[in-house]
Coordinates of C-alpha atoms and ligand atoms in Angstrom, one line a residue:
M1 CA 195.4 66.5 182.6
K2 CA 193.0 66.3 179.6
I3 CA 189.9 67.4 181.6
K4 CA 188.2 70.4 180.2
N5 CA 185.8 71.4 182.9
T6 CA 183.8 70.0 185.8
I7 CA 180.2 69.4 184.9
I8 CA 178.9 68.1 188.3
D9 CA 181.0 68.5 191.4
S10 CA 181.2 65.8 194.1
Q11 CA 178.9 67.7 196.6
R12 CA 176.1 67.9 194.0
I13 CA 176.5 64.3 193.2
E14 CA 176.4 63.3 196.8
Q15 CA 173.3 65.4 197.4
R16 CA 171.5 64.1 194.3
V17 CA 172.4 60.5 195.1
K18 CA 170.8 60.9 198.6
E19 CA 167.7 62.5 197.0
L20 CA 167.4 59.6 194.6
A21 CA 167.8 57.1 197.4
A22 CA 165.2 58.8 199.5
Q23 CA 162.7 58.8 196.6
I24 CA 163.4 55.1 195.8
S25 CA 163.1 54.2 199.5
E26 CA 159.8 55.9 199.7
D27 CA 158.4 54.3 196.5
Y28 CA 159.4 50.8 197.6
K29 CA 158.7 51.2 201.3
D30 CA 155.9 48.6 201.3
I31 CA 157.8 46.0 199.3
R32 CA 157.2 42.4 200.4
E33 CA 160.4 40.8 199.1
P34 CA 163.7 42.8 198.9
L35 CA 164.2 44.9 195.8
I36 CA 166.8 43.4 193.5
I37 CA 169.2 46.2 192.4
V38 CA 171.3 45.4 189.4
G39 CA 174.3 47.6 188.7
I40 CA 175.5 47.4 185.1
L41 CA 179.2 47.2 184.9
K42 CA 181.5 48.6 184.6
G43 CA 180.4 52.2 184.7
S44 CA 177.8 52.0 187.4
F45 CA 180.0 50.5 190.2
I46 CA 180.6 53.8 192.1
F47 CA 177.0 55.1 191.7
M48 CA 175.6 51.7 192.7
A49 CA 177.8 51.5 195.8
D50 CA 176.8 55.0 197.0
L51 CA 173.1 54.7 196.2
C52 CA 172.7 51.4 198.0
R53 CA 174.1 52.7 201.2
Y54 CA 171.5 55.4 201.4
L55 CA 168.5 53.1 200.8
T56 CA 166.3 52.5 203.8
M57 CA 164.1 49.6 202.5
P58 CA 165.1 45.9 202.1
H59 CA 167.3 45.3 199.0
V60 CA 169.7 42.9 197.4
G61 CA 172.6 44.1 195.3
D62 CA 173.4 42.3 192.1
L63 CA 175.8 43.0 189.2
M64 CA 175.7 42.4 185.5
S65 CA 178.3 43.2 182.8
V66 CA 177.3 44.0 179.2
S67 CA 179.0 45.4 176.2
S68 CA 177.9 47.1 173.0
Y69 CA 179.8 46.8 169.8
G70 CA 181.4 50.2 169.2
N71 CA 179.5 53.5 168.7
A72 CA 178.5 53.1 165.1
S73 CA 176.9 49.7 165.6
K74 CA 175.3 50.5 169.0
R75 CA 172.2 51.4 167.2
S76 CA 172.0 48.2 165.3
G77 CA 171.0 46.1 168.3
N78 CA 174.0 44.2 169.5
V79 CA 174.4 44.0 173.2
R80 CA 176.4 41.1 174.6
I81 CA 176.1 39.8 178.1
I82 CA 179.6 39.4 179.5
M83 CA 178.5 38.4 183.0
D84 CA 174.8 37.8 183.9
A85 CA 173.1 38.8 187.1
R86 CA 173.1 36.1 189.8
E87 CA 169.7 36.6 191.5
N88 CA 166.6 34.8 190.3
Q89 CA 164.4 37.7 189.2
E90 CA 161.2 35.7 188.7
G91 CA 158.3 37.4 190.5
R92 CA 160.6 40.1 191.9
D93 CA 160.8 43.9 191.7
V94 CA 164.0 44.8 189.9
L95 CA 165.8 48.2 189.6
I96 CA 168.5 48.6 187.0
V97 CA 171.3 51.0 187.9
E98 CA 173.1 52.7 185.1
D99 CA 175.7 55.5 185.1
I100 CA 174.7 57.1 181.8
L101 CA 172.0 57.0 179.2
D102 CA 173.3 58.0 175.8
S103 CA 171.5 56.3 172.8
G104 CA 169.3 54.3 175.1
H105 CA 170.3 51.1 173.4
T106 CA 171.7 49.3 176.4
L107 CA 168.8 50.1 178.7
D108 CA 166.3 49.3 176.0
Y109 CA 167.9 45.8 175.7
L110 CA 168.1 45.3 179.4
I111 CA 164.5 46.2 180.2
K112 CA 163.3 43.8 177.6
N113 CA 165.7 41.1 178.8
F114 CA 164.7 41.5 182.4
K115 CA 160.9 41.5 181.6
S116 CA 161.4 38.2 179.8
R117 CA 162.6 36.7 183.1
Y118 CA 159.0 37.1 184.5
T119 CA 159.9 39.9 186.8
K120 CA 157.2 41.5 188.8
S121 CA 158.4 45.0 187.8
V122 CA 161.4 46.6 186.2
K123 CA 162.4 50.2 186.9
T124 CA 165.5 52.2 186.0
V125 CA 167.7 54.7 187.7
V126 CA 170.3 56.6 185.7
L127 CA 172.8 59.1 187.1
A128 CA 173.3 61.1 184.0
R129 CA 171.1 61.4 180.9
K130 CA 172.3 62.8 177.6
P131 CA 169.8 64.2 175.2
N132 CA 168.4 61.1 173.6
E133 CA 167.8 61.9 169.9
L134 CA 168.4 58.3 168.7
A135 CA 166.4 55.3 168.1
F136 CA 165.7 54.0 171.6
P137 CA 163.2 56.3 173.5
V138 CA 163.7 54.6 176.9
E139 CA 161.5 55.5 179.9
I140 CA 163.7 56.3 182.9
D141 CA 162.1 56.2 186.3
Y142 CA 164.7 58.1 188.2
V143 CA 167.2 60.5 186.7
G144 CA 170.1 62.1 188.5
F145 CA 171.1 64.8 186.1
D146 CA 170.4 65.9 182.5
I147 CA 173.8 66.7 181.0
P148 CA 174.9 68.1 177.6
S149 CA 175.9 65.9 174.8
V150 CA 179.6 65.9 175.4
W151 CA 182.1 63.1 176.4
V152 CA 182.0 62.9 180.2
V153 CA 184.3 61.0 182.6
G154 CA 184.5 60.4 186.3
Y155 CA 182.3 58.9 189.0
G156 CA 182.5 55.5 187.1
L157 CA 182.6 56.9 183.6
D158 CA 185.7 56.4 181.5
Y159 CA 187.6 57.2 178.4
A160 CA 189.5 54.1 177.4
E161 CA 189.4 52.9 181.1
R162 CA 190.8 56.2 182.4
Y163 CA 189.3 58.7 184.7
R164 CA 186.7 56.3 186.3
T165 CA 187.7 57.1 189.8
L166 CA 187.5 60.9 189.6
P167 CA 185.1 62.0 192.4
Y168 CA 183.3 64.4 190.1
I169 CA 181.9 64.3 186.5
A170 CA 183.9 66.3 184.0
E171 CA 184.0 67.0 180.3
L172 CA 186.9 65.6 178.4
D173 CA 188.7 67.9 176.0
P174 CA 187.9 66.6 172.5
E175 CA 191.2 68.0 171.3
E176 CA 193.3 66.2 173.8
R177 CA 191.6 63.0 174.8
Ligands
PRP201 C1 178.0 52.9 178.9 C2 177.0 53.0 180.1 C3 175.9 52.3 179.5 C4 175.9 52.6 178.0 C5 175.0 53.7 177.7 O1 178.7 51.7 179.0 O2 177.5 52.4 181.2 O3 175.9 50.9 179.8 O4 177.3 53.0 177.7 O5 175.0 54.0 176.3 P1 173.7 53.8 175.4 O6 172.6 54.5 176.0 O7 174.2 54.5 174.1 O8 173.5 52.3 175.2 P2 180.0 51.5 178.2 O9 179.7 50.7 176.9 O10 180.8 52.7 178.0 O11 180.8 50.4 179.1 P3 181.4 50.5 180.6 O12 180.2 50.8 181.5 O13 182.0 49.2 180.8 O14 182.3 51.7 180.6

């Protein structure tokens, strides 16, 4: 195994996901039309599934797949939509669900993209946030954990498509990955 150490164990994740869901449910409790929750594939699929099941207000799940071009060019502004969301977002409250915020580039693009669809509101929930020292200072409405700037895997996060289904978040050994 090339895992170095556990950063967040499964019990802490479960507890925090419940807390986030409780906060979101409270904030949207008076919503008139169901909240559209858009999970960004692939990384958010496990977080999205867990979060949705603890929400107590009306919501509709949706999925979208995007990809950025490599690490170096992530900062240059290239995000490609692989599969768009299916719900009509016009006039609706939308919550974007991401597993991780790194440079902020993906969420910066998505927030602008969703606002251009004449949404009523766009908010963001991110399970893990790395220190964001780069060019996209994105405002996150709900943050699960602030984590160190290391390569993390598990609970949806991968290294070359491996480790996504680990039930905890761990640091990958940079020597062995
Ligand atoms: C990850 C994550 C975000 C993005 C965050 O996706 O799910 O979408 O990177 O990085 P940023 O803040 O620097 O833009 P990734 O490109 O690894 O694809 P995946 O979700 O399919 O694994």
